[in-house]
Amino acid sequence: MTVDVEGLVRGAKAGRQRSVGRLITLVENGSPALRPIMAALCRDGERTRTAQVVGLTGSPGVGKSTSTSMLVKAFRAQGRRVGVLAVDPSSPFTGGALLGDRVRMQDHATDPGVFIRSMASRGHLGGLSWTTPQALRVLDACGYDVVLVETVGVGQAEVEIASLADTTIVLLAPGMGDGIQAAKAGILEIADVFVVNKADRDGAQSTVRDLRNMLALGVGESGWRPPIVSTVASRGEGAQELLEALDKHFAWLSESGELRRRRLARVRDEIEAIAVAALRARFGDLHGNSRLDALAERVLGASLDPYSAADELVAAVTGPGTT
Ligand SMILES: Nc1nc2c(ncn2[C@@H]2O[C@H](COP(=O)(O)OP(=O)(O)OP(=O)(O)O)[C@@H](O)[C@H]2O)c(=O)[nH]1
Ligand SMILES: [Mg+2]
């Protein structure tokens, strides 16, 4: 299948949703067309701005999609173009679990200033670390002012999302049992802003109190104190406060130099992930494992040790004339 790179890039930059969607699909599939596409997208010395990336994470059902929808509405009211990526870290397929998100996003379905996409992340290229930064790059190059990335806070995914976002929102809700426990398990470090959603429910106050107590214990060395915002996302309550918290954090990021530091780290991760995937492809993952198989036979037969085998493999894929 041939890809009309120039046409797609032109369409996407002009804000045509179908073209943007096609580009994201190519990212998901790890298409070889990404090389010229990324070259065309990044070839833009005049660009002076970069999309503001906001990650939302938290336990299943805490209200991430509802909050995302609430934020989309608030950003649209400011006239900003918004991209939404709902990344499902547990599935190699799109659809399924995230269908609910599409339903909740119906409000924005006909707004040309909003692009919404559910994305699989556990493809053959491995993890959020490969697909999400490139999808972000596509949306950024296509002129979206803000990109919201929703991902369920399980396992590594929430840490990965924090390394991608300028600002990470960690959502909690009362009566979810694991809320504060999860906080203990590491979300304290990744949260720039806490949201206690479902503030209409019993126990919201004590969730806020518990969180505040925990935050008081750990004095962050970064100089940023994560605020706690209470919301009822299903009724749009707290949207303004949340926007203010995001603005404040973004201003702090810019003034402290942290914004540049985070973005540099993100691009480093992106380059590294692409390089590792390229090496893996050369190892033979995509063309049968003949070279690796032959080395494995020799190590099994004790005619070679595994370190020498690995050296041979690395030399073979990085040496001249291997492309
Ligand atoms: N009472 C109440 N219900 C809410 C609130 N916000 C969201 N909900 C409901 O909580 C349920 C889950 O909301 P979602 O936004 O789908 O939660 P999520 O975190 O995106 O869920 P997953 O993507 O499945 O992890 C839905 O039925 C929402 O209508 C709220 O502020 N108060
Ligand atoms: Mg959701």
mmCIF file of N, CA and C in Angstrom, residues 229-279:
data_model
loop_
_atom_site.group_PDB
_atom_site.id
_atom_site.type_symbol
_atom_site.label_atom_id
_atom_site.label_comp_id
_atom_site.label_asym_id
_atom_site.label_seq_id
_atom_site.Cartn_x
_atom_site.Cartn_y
_atom_site.Cartn_z
ATOM 1 N N VAL A 229 -7.763 19.855 43.502
ATOM 2 C CA VAL A 229 -8.979 20.481 42.997
ATOM 3 C C VAL A 229 -10.123 19.484 43.114
ATOM 4 N N SER A 230 -11.234 19.911 43.716
ATOM 5 C CA SER A 230 -12.419 19.045 43.793
ATOM 6 C C SER A 230 -13.318 19.319 42.601
ATOM 7 N N THR A 231 -13.795 18.237 41.977
ATOM 8 C CA THR A 231 -14.664 18.416 40.808
ATOM 9 C C THR A 231 -15.852 17.456 40.856
ATOM 10 N N VAL A 232 -16.911 17.864 40.159
ATOM 11 C CA VAL A 232 -17.990 16.931 39.813
ATOM 12 C C VAL A 232 -18.028 16.973 38.289
ATOM 13 N N ALA A 233 -17.189 16.157 37.696
ATOM 14 C CA ALA A 233 -16.982 16.253 36.246
ATOM 15 C C ALA A 233 -18.275 15.999 35.476
ATOM 16 N N SER A 234 -19.105 15.107 35.998
ATOM 17 C CA SER A 234 -20.346 14.774 35.293
ATOM 18 C C SER A 234 -21.295 15.971 35.217
ATOM 19 N N ARG A 235 -21.083 16.965 36.084
ATOM 20 C CA ARG A 235 -21.910 18.171 36.016
ATOM 21 C C ARG A 235 -21.090 19.395 35.614
ATOM 22 N N GLY A 236 -19.846 19.175 35.257
ATOM 23 C CA GLY A 236 -18.998 20.292 34.836
ATOM 24 C C GLY A 236 -18.550 21.192 35.974
ATOM 25 N N GLU A 237 -18.716 20.746 37.209
ATOM 26 C CA GLU A 237 -18.352 21.596 38.344
ATOM 27 C C GLU A 237 -16.860 21.476 38.666
ATOM 28 N N GLY A 238 -16.226 22.632 38.807
ATOM 29 C CA GLY A 238 -14.797 22.651 39.126
ATOM 30 C C GLY A 238 -13.920 22.853 37.896
ATOM 31 N N ALA A 239 -14.558 22.980 36.737
ATOM 32 C CA ALA A 239 -13.780 23.140 35.500
ATOM 33 C C ALA A 239 -12.883 24.375 35.569
ATOM 34 N N GLN A 240 -13.439 25.457 36.060
ATOM 35 C CA GLN A 240 -12.694 26.710 36.102
ATOM 36 C C GLN A 240 -11.484 26.607 37.026
ATOM 37 N N GLU A 241 -11.719 26.012 38.192
ATOM 38 C CA GLU A 241 -10.627 25.839 39.166
ATOM 39 C C GLU A 241 -9.527 24.954 38.580
ATOM 40 N N LEU A 242 -9.961 23.921 37.861
ATOM 41 C CA LEU A 242 -8.978 23.011 37.272
ATOM 42 C C LEU A 242 -8.159 23.733 36.196
ATOM 43 N N LEU A 243 -8.852 24.523 35.375
ATOM 44 C CA LEU A 243 -8.135 25.298 34.353
ATOM 45 C C LEU A 243 -7.119 26.231 34.987
ATOM 46 N N GLU A 244 -7.531 26.881 36.073
ATOM 47 C CA GLU A 244 -6.613 27.798 36.760
ATOM 48 C C GLU A 244 -5.391 27.049 37.289
ATOM 49 N N ALA A 245 -5.632 25.873 37.855
ATOM 50 C CA ALA A 245 -4.512 25.072 38.375
ATOM 51 C C ALA A 245 -3.559 24.694 37.238
ATOM 52 N N LEU A 246 -4.130 24.345 36.080
ATOM 53 C CA LEU A 246 -3.296 23.980 34.935
ATOM 54 C C LEU A 246 -2.493 25.178 34.440
ATOM 55 N N ASP A 247 -3.148 26.324 34.369
ATOM 56 C CA ASP A 247 -2.459 27.542 33.928
ATOM 57 C C ASP A 247 -1.304 27.885 34.860
ATOM 58 N N LYS A 248 -1.587 27.781 36.147
ATOM 59 C CA LYS A 248 -0.562 28.095 37.149
ATOM 60 C C LYS A 248 0.634 27.162 37.004
ATOM 61 N N HIS A 249 0.328 25.879 36.841
ATOM 62 C CA HIS A 249 1.426 24.929 36.707
ATOM 63 C C HIS A 249 2.236 25.207 35.444
ATOM 64 N N PHE A 250 1.525 25.530 34.378
ATOM 65 C CA PHE A 250 2.221 25.785 33.115
ATOM 66 C C PHE A 250 3.103 27.032 33.237
ATOM 67 N N ALA A 251 2.591 28.033 33.918
ATOM 68 C CA ALA A 251 3.387 29.253 34.137
ATOM 69 C C ALA A 251 4.635 28.921 34.958
ATOM 70 N N TRP A 252 4.456 28.095 35.984
ATOM 71 C CA TRP A 252 5.607 27.685 36.809
ATOM 72 C C TRP A 252 6.626 26.903 35.978
ATOM 73 N N LEU A 253 6.102 25.992 35.142
ATOM 74 C CA LEU A 253 6.992 25.208 34.277
ATOM 75 C C LEU A 253 7.848 26.121 33.411
ATOM 76 N N SER A 254 7.186 27.121 32.831
ATOM 77 C CA SER A 254 7.884 28.016 31.910
ATOM 78 C C SER A 254 8.930 28.840 32.640
ATOM 79 N N GLU A 255 8.539 29.406 33.785
ATOM 80 C CA GLU A 255 9.445 30.304 34.516
ATOM 81 C C GLU A 255 10.636 29.563 35.115
ATOM 82 N N SER A 256 10.396 28.341 35.570
ATOM 83 C CA SER A 256 11.454 27.622 36.283
ATOM 84 C C SER A 256 12.435 26.919 35.348
ATOM 85 N N GLY A 257 12.088 26.875 34.062
ATOM 86 C CA GLY A 257 12.947 26.154 33.136
ATOM 87 C C GLY A 257 12.616 24.665 33.079
ATOM 88 N N GLU A 258 11.681 24.266 33.935
ATOM 89 C CA GLU A 258 11.291 22.859 33.996
ATOM 90 C C GLU A 258 10.601 22.411 32.700
ATOM 91 N N LEU A 259 9.908 23.330 32.051
ATOM 92 C CA LEU A 259 9.209 22.980 30.815
ATOM 93 C C LEU A 259 10.200 22.481 29.765
ATOM 94 N N ARG A 260 11.273 23.232 29.604
ATOM 95 C CA ARG A 260 12.277 22.843 28.625
ATOM 96 C C ARG A 260 12.948 21.529 29.021
ATOM 97 N N ARG A 261 13.198 21.386 30.320
ATOM 98 C CA ARG A 261 13.840 20.164 30.800
ATOM 99 C C ARG A 261 12.957 18.946 30.497
ATOM 100 N N ARG A 262 11.659 19.080 30.808
ATOM 101 C CA ARG A 262 10.736 17.965 30.565
ATOM 102 C C ARG A 262 10.623 17.633 29.083
ATOM 103 N N ARG A 263 10.561 18.678 28.283
ATOM 104 C CA ARG A 263 10.382 18.430 26.851
ATOM 105 C C ARG A 263 11.631 17.812 26.229
ATOM 106 N N LEU A 264 12.786 18.241 26.701
ATOM 107 C CA LEU A 264 14.021 17.622 26.214
ATOM 108 C C LEU A 264 14.056 16.146 26.582
ATOM 109 N N ALA A 265 13.655 15.849 27.826
ATOM 110 C CA ALA A 265 13.640 14.452 28.275
ATOM 111 C C ALA A 265 12.679 13.634 27.418
ATOM 112 N N ARG A 266 11.556 14.257 27.075
ATOM 113 C CA ARG A 266 10.567 13.568 26.254
ATOM 114 C C ARG A 266 11.127 13.243 24.875
ATOM 115 N N VAL A 267 11.798 14.196 24.272
ATOM 116 C CA VAL A 267 12.348 13.964 22.937
ATOM 117 C C VAL A 267 13.470 12.917 22.992
ATOM 118 N N ARG A 268 14.258 12.968 24.059
ATOM 119 C CA ARG A 268 15.291 11.934 24.231
ATOM 120 C C ARG A 268 14.667 10.546 24.259
ATOM 121 N N ASP A 269 13.609 10.399 25.066
ATOM 122 C CA ASP A 269 12.907 9.106 25.141
ATOM 123 C C ASP A 269 12.378 8.689 23.774
ATOM 124 N N GLU A 270 11.875 9.678 23.061
ATOM 125 C CA GLU A 270 11.296 9.387 21.749
ATOM 126 C C GLU A 270 12.367 8.865 20.789
ATOM 127 N N ILE A 271 13.479 9.574 20.747
ATOM 128 C CA ILE A 271 14.573 9.153 19.855
ATOM 129 C C ILE A 271 15.058 7.756 20.239
ATOM 130 N N GLU A 272 15.214 7.560 21.550
ATOM 131 C CA GLU A 272 15.710 6.274 22.025
ATOM 132 C C GLU A 272 14.752 5.147 21.635
ATOM 133 N N ALA A 273 13.457 5.387 21.806
ATOM 134 C CA ALA A 273 12.473 4.348 21.487
ATOM 135 C C ALA A 273 12.495 4.001 20.001
ATOM 136 N N ILE A 274 12.653 5.018 19.165
ATOM 137 C CA ILE A 274 12.700 4.760 17.722
ATOM 138 C C ILE A 274 13.970 3.973 17.387
ATOM 139 N N ALA A 275 15.072 4.378 18.003
ATOM 140 C CA ALA A 275 16.338 3.690 17.722
ATOM 141 C C ALA A 275 16.278 2.230 18.163
ATOM 142 N N VAL A 276 15.734 1.993 19.350
ATOM 143 C CA VAL A 276 15.652 0.620 19.854
ATOM 144 C C VAL A 276 14.756 -0.228 18.943
ATOM 145 N N ALA A 277 13.644 0.359 18.513
ATOM 146 C CA ALA A 277 12.750 -0.384 17.620
ATOM 147 C C ALA A 277 13.444 -0.700 16.295
ATOM 148 N N ALA A 278 14.228 0.263 15.810
ATOM 149 C CA ALA A 278 14.929 0.041 14.539
ATOM 150 C C ALA A 278 15.963 -1.079 14.688
ATOM 151 N N LEU A 279 16.672 -1.051 15.815
ATOM 152 C CA LEU A 279 17.657 -2.107 16.050
ATOM 153 C C LEU A 279 16.990 -3.464 16.130
#
